[in-house]
PDB file of C-alpha atoms in Angstrom:
ATOM      1  CA  UNK A   1      -8.341   8.554   9.119  1.00 48.00           C
ATOM      2  CA  UNK A   2      -6.682   5.198   9.732  1.00 49.00           C
ATOM      3  CA  UNK A   3      -9.279   2.621  10.805  1.00 83.00           C
ATOM      4  CA  UNK A   4      -6.560   0.036  11.365  1.00 92.00           C
ATOM      5  CA  UNK A   5      -4.382   0.590  14.424  1.00 95.00           C
ATOM      6  CA  UNK A   6      -0.890  -0.863  14.298  1.00 97.00           C
ATOM      7  CA  UNK A   7       1.322  -1.251  17.335  1.00 96.00           C
ATOM      8  CA  UNK A   8       3.961  -0.543  18.222  1.00 97.00           C
ATOM      9  CA  UNK A   9       4.757   2.344  15.903  1.00 96.00           C
ATOM     10  CA  UNK A  10       8.475   1.650  16.152  1.00 97.00           C
ATOM     11  CA  UNK A  11      10.480  -1.391  17.212  1.00 96.00           C
ATOM     12  CA  UNK A  12      14.247  -1.725  17.441  1.00 97.00           C
ATOM     13  CA  UNK A  13      15.751  -5.124  18.215  1.00 96.00           C
ATOM     14  CA  UNK A  14      19.001  -7.010  17.796  1.00 97.00           C
ATOM     15  CA  UNK A  15      19.597  -9.821  15.356  1.00 97.00           C
ATOM     16  CA  UNK A  16      18.387 -13.149  16.702  1.00 97.00           C
ATOM     17  CA  UNK A  17      15.602 -11.711  18.843  1.00 97.00           C
ATOM     18  CA  UNK A  18      11.897 -12.340  18.288  1.00 97.00           C
ATOM     19  CA  UNK A  19       9.258  -9.684  17.697  1.00 97.00           C
ATOM     20  CA  UNK A  20       5.511  -9.352  17.301  1.00 98.00           C
ATOM     21  CA  UNK A  21       3.557  -6.524  15.708  1.00 98.00           C
ATOM     22  CA  UNK A  22      -0.178  -6.069  15.970  1.00 97.00           C
ATOM     23  CA  UNK A  23      -2.965  -4.817  13.752  1.00 97.00           C
ATOM     24  CA  UNK A  24      -6.338  -4.039  15.305  1.00 96.00           C
ATOM     25  CA  UNK A  25      -9.649  -2.703  14.048  1.00 93.00           C
ATOM     26  CA  UNK A  26     -13.277  -2.407  15.071  1.00 90.00           C
ATOM     27  CA  UNK A  27     -14.266  -3.400  11.528  1.00 88.00           C
ATOM     28  CA  UNK A  28     -14.617  -6.876  10.062  1.00 89.00           C
ATOM     29  CA  UNK A  29     -12.628  -7.502   6.903  1.00 87.00           C
ATOM     30  CA  UNK A  30     -13.117 -10.077   4.163  1.00 86.00           C
ATOM     31  CA  UNK A  31      -9.357 -10.570   4.124  1.00 88.00           C
ATOM     32  CA  UNK A  32      -6.255  -8.947   5.531  1.00 92.00           C
ATOM     33  CA  UNK A  33      -2.903  -8.442   3.890  1.00 94.00           C
ATOM     34  CA  UNK A  34       0.552  -7.756   5.276  1.00 97.00           C
ATOM     35  CA  UNK A  35       3.159  -5.801   3.331  1.00 97.00           C
ATOM     36  CA  UNK A  36       6.777  -4.808   3.936  1.00 97.00           C
ATOM     37  CA  UNK A  37       8.029  -1.508   2.564  1.00 96.00           C
ATOM     38  CA  UNK A  38      11.624  -0.343   2.290  1.00 94.00           C
ATOM     39  CA  UNK A  39      12.581   3.352   2.043  1.00 90.00           C
ATOM     40  CA  UNK A  40      11.816   4.850  -1.360  1.00 90.00           C
ATOM     41  CA  UNK A  41      10.070   1.709  -2.608  1.00 94.00           C
ATOM     42  CA  UNK A  42       6.519   0.458  -2.913  1.00 95.00           C
ATOM     43  CA  UNK A  43       5.039  -2.044  -0.435  1.00 96.00           C
ATOM     44  CA  UNK A  44       5.696  -5.715  -1.177  1.00 96.00           C
ATOM     45  CA  UNK A  45       2.937  -8.215  -0.420  1.00 94.00           C
ATOM     46  CA  UNK A  46       3.946 -10.804   2.186  1.00 96.00           C
ATOM     47  CA  UNK A  47       0.734 -12.723   2.856  1.00 95.00           C
ATOM     48  CA  UNK A  48      -3.047 -12.673   2.616  1.00 92.00           C
ATOM     49  CA  UNK A  49      -5.195 -14.193   5.375  1.00 93.00           C
ATOM     50  CA  UNK A  50      -8.846 -14.879   4.729  1.00 90.00           C
ATOM     51  CA  UNK A  51     -10.349 -17.208   7.321  1.00 91.00           C
ATOM     52  CA  UNK A  52     -10.892 -16.255  10.966  1.00 92.00           C
ATOM     53  CA  UNK A  53      -8.308 -18.018  13.142  1.00 94.00           C
ATOM     54  CA  UNK A  54      -6.069 -18.709  10.160  1.00 95.00           C
ATOM     55  CA  UNK A  55      -2.330 -19.040  10.745  1.00 97.00           C
ATOM     56  CA  UNK A  56       0.157 -18.780   7.886  1.00 96.00           C
ATOM     57  CA  UNK A  57       3.899 -19.249   8.021  1.00 96.00           C
ATOM     58  CA  UNK A  58       6.428 -17.766   5.645  1.00 94.00           C
ATOM     59  CA  UNK A  59       9.860 -19.024   6.693  1.00 95.00           C
ATOM     60  CA  UNK A  60      10.520 -17.182   9.985  1.00 97.00           C
ATOM     61  CA  UNK A  61       7.364 -15.059   9.743  1.00 97.00           C
ATOM     62  CA  UNK A  62       4.079 -16.241  11.291  1.00 97.00           C
ATOM     63  CA  UNK A  63       0.837 -14.436  10.524  1.00 97.00           C
ATOM     64  CA  UNK A  64      -2.401 -14.901  12.431  1.00 96.00           C
ATOM     65  CA  UNK A  65      -5.891 -13.620  11.627  1.00 95.00           C
ATOM     66  CA  UNK A  66      -8.215 -13.131  14.588  1.00 94.00           C
ATOM     67  CA  UNK A  67     -11.274 -15.347  14.967  1.00 93.00           C
ATOM     68  CA  UNK A  68     -13.575 -12.377  14.378  1.00 92.00           C
ATOM     69  CA  UNK A  69     -11.521 -11.192  11.378  1.00 91.00           C
ATOM     70  CA  UNK A  70     -10.907  -7.799  13.012  1.00 92.00           C
ATOM     71  CA  UNK A  71      -7.294  -8.154  14.075  1.00 93.00           C
ATOM     72  CA  UNK A  72      -4.045  -9.783  13.074  1.00 96.00           C
ATOM     73  CA  UNK A  73      -0.505 -10.279  14.272  1.00 97.00           C
ATOM     74  CA  UNK A  74       2.870 -10.833  12.672  1.00 98.00           C
ATOM     75  CA  UNK A  75       5.556 -12.690  14.597  1.00 98.00           C
ATOM     76  CA  UNK A  76       9.156 -12.845  13.414  1.00 97.00           C
ATOM     77  CA  UNK A  77      11.433 -15.492  14.893  1.00 97.00           C
ATOM     78  CA  UNK A  78      15.186 -14.921  15.086  1.00 97.00           C
ATOM     79  CA  UNK A  79      15.084 -11.585  13.291  1.00 97.00           C
ATOM     80  CA  UNK A  80      17.732 -10.775  10.689  1.00 97.00           C
ATOM     81  CA  UNK A  81      18.938  -7.390   9.446  1.00 96.00           C
ATOM     82  CA  UNK A  82      17.097  -8.084   6.183  1.00 95.00           C
ATOM     83  CA  UNK A  83      13.825  -7.972   8.115  1.00 96.00           C
ATOM     84  CA  UNK A  84      14.264  -4.222   8.609  1.00 96.00           C
ATOM     85  CA  UNK A  85      11.412  -2.274   7.064  1.00 96.00           C
ATOM     86  CA  UNK A  86       7.978  -0.757   7.495  1.00 97.00           C
ATOM     87  CA  UNK A  87       5.363  -3.449   8.076  1.00 98.00           C
ATOM     88  CA  UNK A  88       1.894  -2.474   6.916  1.00 97.00           C
ATOM     89  CA  UNK A  89      -1.353  -4.301   7.451  1.00 96.00           C
ATOM     90  CA  UNK A  90      -4.319  -3.661   5.176  1.00 94.00           C
ATOM     91  CA  UNK A  91      -7.913  -4.805   5.550  1.00 91.00           C
ATOM     92  CA  UNK A  92      -9.931  -5.566   2.444  1.00 86.00           C
ATOM     93  CA  UNK A  93     -13.583  -4.686   2.005  1.00 77.00           C
ATOM     94  CA  UNK A  94     -15.802  -4.742  -1.044  1.00 69.00           C
ATOM     95  CA  UNK A  95     -14.376  -4.376  -4.548  1.00 68.00           C
ATOM     96  CA  UNK A  96     -10.893  -5.057  -3.269  1.00 71.00           C
ATOM     97  CA  UNK A  97     -10.574  -1.696  -1.539  1.00 82.00           C
ATOM     98  CA  UNK A  98      -7.790  -1.793   1.059  1.00 88.00           C
ATOM     99  CA  UNK A  99      -7.666   0.211   4.278  1.00 91.00           C
ATOM    100  CA  UNK A 100      -4.066   0.542   5.476  1.00 94.00           C
ATOM    101  CA  UNK A 101      -2.690   0.997   8.948  1.00 94.00           C
ATOM    102  CA  UNK A 102       0.068   3.550   9.608  1.00 95.00           C
ATOM    103  CA  UNK A 103       2.647   0.782   9.842  1.00 96.00           C
ATOM    104  CA  UNK A 104       5.238  -0.471  12.309  1.00 97.00           C
ATOM    105  CA  UNK A 105       8.822   0.534  11.591  1.00 97.00           C
ATOM    106  CA  UNK A 106      11.090  -2.400  12.478  1.00 97.00           C
ATOM    107  CA  UNK A 107      14.841  -1.919  12.772  1.00 97.00           C
ATOM    108  CA  UNK A 108      17.041  -4.988  13.267  1.00 97.00           C
ATOM    109  CA  UNK A 109      20.625  -4.211  14.251  1.00 97.00           C
ATOM    110  CA  UNK A 110      23.589  -6.589  13.965  1.00 95.00           C
TER     111      UNK A 110
ATOM    112  CA  UNK B   1       8.443 -11.830 -12.755  1.00 69.00           C
ATOM    113  CA  UNK B   2       5.793  -9.300 -13.854  1.00 82.00           C
ATOM    114  CA  UNK B   3       5.908  -5.947 -12.115  1.00 93.00           C
ATOM    115  CA  UNK B   4       3.964  -2.713 -11.960  1.00 97.00           C
ATOM    116  CA  UNK B   5       5.907   0.038 -13.722  1.00 97.00           C
ATOM    117  CA  UNK B   6       5.768   3.696 -12.702  1.00 98.00           C
ATOM    118  CA  UNK B   7       7.470   6.799 -14.021  1.00 97.00           C
ATOM    119  CA  UNK B   8       9.057   9.064 -13.172  1.00 97.00           C
ATOM    120  CA  UNK B   9      10.581   7.738  -9.937  1.00 97.00           C
ATOM    121  CA  UNK B  10      11.250  11.247  -8.662  1.00 97.00           C
ATOM    122  CA  UNK B  11       9.701  14.595  -9.549  1.00 97.00           C
ATOM    123  CA  UNK B  12      10.455  18.055  -8.226  1.00 98.00           C
ATOM    124  CA  UNK B  13       8.066  20.801  -9.282  1.00 97.00           C
ATOM    125  CA  UNK B  14       7.184  24.303  -8.231  1.00 97.00           C
ATOM    126  CA  UNK B  15       3.795  25.047  -6.738  1.00 96.00           C
ATOM    127  CA  UNK B  16       1.117  26.015  -9.247  1.00 97.00           C
ATOM    128  CA  UNK B  17       2.771  23.877 -11.938  1.00 97.00           C
ATOM    129  CA  UNK B  18       1.185  20.808 -13.512  1.00 97.00           C
ATOM    130  CA  UNK B  19       2.610  17.339 -12.923  1.00 98.00           C
ATOM    131  CA  UNK B  20       1.712  13.901 -14.291  1.00 98.00           C
ATOM    132  CA  UNK B  21       2.529  10.360 -13.246  1.00 98.00           C
ATOM    133  CA  UNK B  22       2.278   7.221 -15.361  1.00 98.00           C
ATOM    134  CA  UNK B  23       1.548   3.633 -14.360  1.00 98.00           C
ATOM    135  CA  UNK B  24       1.591   0.375 -16.325  1.00 97.00           C
ATOM    136  CA  UNK B  25      -0.031  -2.459 -14.329  1.00 96.00           C
ATOM    137  CA  UNK B  26       0.793  -6.138 -14.466  1.00 95.00           C
ATOM    138  CA  UNK B  27      -0.545  -7.589 -17.695  1.00 93.00           C
ATOM    139  CA  UNK B  28      -4.041  -8.990 -17.274  1.00 90.00           C
ATOM    140  CA  UNK B  29      -4.819  -7.117 -14.066  1.00 92.00           C
ATOM    141  CA  UNK B  30      -8.181  -5.450 -14.535  1.00 90.00           C
ATOM    142  CA  UNK B  31      -8.104  -3.384 -11.347  1.00 91.00           C
ATOM    143  CA  UNK B  32      -5.741  -0.447 -10.938  1.00 94.00           C
ATOM    144  CA  UNK B  33      -5.300   1.778  -7.907  1.00 95.00           C
ATOM    145  CA  UNK B  34      -3.588   5.100  -7.229  1.00 97.00           C
ATOM    146  CA  UNK B  35      -2.514   5.804  -3.648  1.00 97.00           C
ATOM    147  CA  UNK B  36      -0.847   8.715  -1.885  1.00 97.00           C
ATOM    148  CA  UNK B  37       1.495   7.999   1.000  1.00 97.00           C
ATOM    149  CA  UNK B  38       2.651  10.774   3.295  1.00 94.00           C
ATOM    150  CA  UNK B  39       5.817  10.088   5.289  1.00 89.00           C
ATOM    151  CA  UNK B  40       5.028   8.154   8.448  1.00 85.00           C
ATOM    152  CA  UNK B  41       1.604   7.043   7.277  1.00 91.00           C
ATOM    153  CA  UNK B  42       0.111   4.161   5.352  1.00 93.00           C
ATOM    154  CA  UNK B  43      -1.030   4.562   1.747  1.00 95.00           C
ATOM    155  CA  UNK B  44      -4.410   6.220   1.209  1.00 95.00           C
ATOM    156  CA  UNK B  45      -6.508   5.380  -1.830  1.00 94.00           C
ATOM    157  CA  UNK B  46      -7.056   8.200  -4.294  1.00 97.00           C
ATOM    158  CA  UNK B  47      -8.808   6.361  -7.127  1.00 96.00           C
ATOM    159  CA  UNK B  48      -9.649   2.802  -8.176  1.00 93.00           C
ATOM    160  CA  UNK B  49     -10.328   1.641 -11.735  1.00 93.00           C
ATOM    161  CA  UNK B  50     -12.002  -1.532 -12.933  1.00 91.00           C
ATOM    162  CA  UNK B  51     -10.859  -1.772 -16.548  1.00 92.00           C
ATOM    163  CA  UNK B  52     -11.423   1.777 -17.866  1.00 93.00           C
ATOM    164  CA  UNK B  53     -14.164   2.686 -15.379  1.00 93.00           C
ATOM    165  CA  UNK B  54     -13.714   4.535 -12.100  1.00 93.00           C
ATOM    166  CA  UNK B  55     -14.983   2.401  -9.196  1.00 90.00           C
ATOM    167  CA  UNK B  56     -14.034   4.737  -6.347  1.00 91.00           C
ATOM    168  CA  UNK B  57     -12.690   8.300  -6.462  1.00 95.00           C
ATOM    169  CA  UNK B  58     -14.262   9.528  -3.242  1.00 93.00           C
ATOM    170  CA  UNK B  59     -10.892  10.605  -1.808  1.00 93.00           C
ATOM    171  CA  UNK B  60      -9.575  12.237  -4.966  1.00 96.00           C
ATOM    172  CA  UNK B  61      -9.368  16.072  -4.669  1.00 94.00           C
ATOM    173  CA  UNK B  62     -11.187  16.632  -7.924  1.00 93.00           C
ATOM    174  CA  UNK B  63     -10.530  20.363  -8.076  1.00 95.00           C
ATOM    175  CA  UNK B  64      -6.878  19.682  -8.861  1.00 97.00           C
ATOM    176  CA  UNK B  65      -6.431  15.934  -9.385  1.00 97.00           C
ATOM    177  CA  UNK B  66      -7.538  13.874 -12.367  1.00 97.00           C
ATOM    178  CA  UNK B  67      -6.957  10.273 -13.359  1.00 97.00           C
ATOM    179  CA  UNK B  68      -7.642   8.336 -16.506  1.00 96.00           C
ATOM    180  CA  UNK B  69      -7.263   4.818 -17.835  1.00 95.00           C
ATOM    181  CA  UNK B  70      -8.546   5.265 -21.353  1.00 86.00           C
ATOM    182  CA  UNK B  71      -7.931   1.798 -22.808  1.00 88.00           C
ATOM    183  CA  UNK B  72      -8.170  -0.095 -19.565  1.00 85.00           C
ATOM    184  CA  UNK B  73      -4.449  -0.770 -19.447  1.00 92.00           C
ATOM    185  CA  UNK B  74      -2.017   1.977 -18.375  1.00 96.00           C
ATOM    186  CA  UNK B  75      -3.078   5.013 -16.384  1.00 98.00           C
ATOM    187  CA  UNK B  76      -2.110   8.633 -15.780  1.00 98.00           C
ATOM    188  CA  UNK B  77      -2.602  10.691 -12.631  1.00 98.00           C
ATOM    189  CA  UNK B  78      -2.389  14.462 -13.007  1.00 98.00           C
ATOM    190  CA  UNK B  79      -2.169  17.310 -10.539  1.00 98.00           C
ATOM    191  CA  UNK B  80      -2.857  20.855 -11.679  1.00 97.00           C
ATOM    192  CA  UNK B  81      -1.942  23.114  -9.989  1.00 97.00           C
ATOM    193  CA  UNK B  82       0.400  21.422  -7.543  1.00 97.00           C
ATOM    194  CA  UNK B  83       0.415  22.668  -3.947  1.00 97.00           C
ATOM    195  CA  UNK B  84       3.046  22.322  -1.238  1.00 97.00           C
ATOM    196  CA  UNK B  85       0.847  19.824   0.611  1.00 95.00           C
ATOM    197  CA  UNK B  86       0.924  17.466  -2.375  1.00 97.00           C
ATOM    198  CA  UNK B  87       4.497  16.454  -1.576  1.00 97.00           C
ATOM    199  CA  UNK B  88       4.264  12.696  -1.000  1.00 97.00           C
ATOM    200  CA  UNK B  89       4.901   9.290  -2.521  1.00 97.00           C
ATOM    201  CA  UNK B  90       2.378   8.388  -5.216  1.00 98.00           C
ATOM    202  CA  UNK B  91       1.921   4.657  -5.556  1.00 98.00           C
ATOM    203  CA  UNK B  92       0.203   2.642  -8.244  1.00 98.00           C
ATOM    204  CA  UNK B  93      -1.022  -0.902  -7.645  1.00 96.00           C
ATOM    205  CA  UNK B  94      -2.871  -3.521  -9.642  1.00 94.00           C
ATOM    206  CA  UNK B  95      -4.762  -6.646  -8.692  1.00 90.00           C
ATOM    207  CA  UNK B  96      -6.338  -9.754 -10.128  1.00 81.00           C
ATOM    208  CA  UNK B  97      -9.578 -10.850  -8.527  1.00 73.00           C
ATOM    209  CA  UNK B  98      -9.601 -14.348  -7.111  1.00 65.00           C
ATOM    210  CA  UNK B  99     -13.016 -14.924  -5.616  1.00 64.00           C
ATOM    211  CA  UNK B 100     -13.397 -12.218  -2.997  1.00 65.00           C
ATOM    212  CA  UNK B 101      -9.673 -11.727  -2.561  1.00 73.00           C
ATOM    213  CA  UNK B 102      -7.882  -8.938  -4.397  1.00 77.00           C
ATOM    214  CA  UNK B 103      -4.137  -9.161  -3.818  1.00 86.00           C
ATOM    215  CA  UNK B 104      -2.593  -5.829  -4.720  1.00 91.00           C
ATOM    216  CA  UNK B 105       0.878  -5.511  -6.225  1.00 94.00           C
ATOM    217  CA  UNK B 106       2.572  -2.145  -5.987  1.00 96.00           C
ATOM    218  CA  UNK B 107       4.951  -0.309  -8.233  1.00 97.00           C
ATOM    219  CA  UNK B 108       8.063   1.476  -6.930  1.00 97.00           C
ATOM    220  CA  UNK B 109       6.225   4.785  -6.598  1.00 97.00           C
ATOM    221  CA  UNK B 110       6.884   8.374  -7.641  1.00 97.00           C
ATOM    222  CA  UNK B 111       8.347  10.646  -4.985  1.00 97.00           C
ATOM    223  CA  UNK B 112       6.901  14.142  -5.563  1.00 98.00           C
ATOM    224  CA  UNK B 113       8.429  17.230  -3.996  1.00 97.00           C
ATOM    225  CA  UNK B 114       6.605  20.527  -4.470  1.00 97.00           C
ATOM    226  CA  UNK B 115       8.702  23.642  -3.769  1.00 97.00           C
TER     227      UNK B 115
END
């Protein structure tokens, strides 16, 4: 059972467009992590957010953690084909245990 | 850059056979995790080790799955006997505690197909 809901499940956009994916839960997390996964590979850590209301930027990617530490969003500006992948959010509880969402599959076409 | 190593990358086995996966975490990472990821879903934790001790194996199907980390470094996950429903990606991750934050770093995974 996935306690983290990610939306949308699938997103197809053209290069240069912007996109936002969401991660929502009824649970409070001590921190939340975003990963990107390519086919046949393991997830790669993008960012960790810890403080409610925190905003982190990684080049064209902007991550926000909700004030109540229950939800998060990832915004990509001017998407590139290299941004294609499965974006996973994961909420951390005690002992570093992560609860993953089902992911948002992003496809960026030229 | 240090990475989590896993082998094999791909494994095809017949049902009822035994299969084993190996993981070598990033040096110095005390916590090691095994996950199973079914296509279209996020990873689900099977077992978590802190050094050589199991911290959480509540989701590990113990009738057929076993995991060990004898010296607190590398780890092996075994399935015996394999069933068709075990076909999935098996991921290993390791983390280094920094306060209350555990950032997990994943290996490339083992894609298991049970026929």
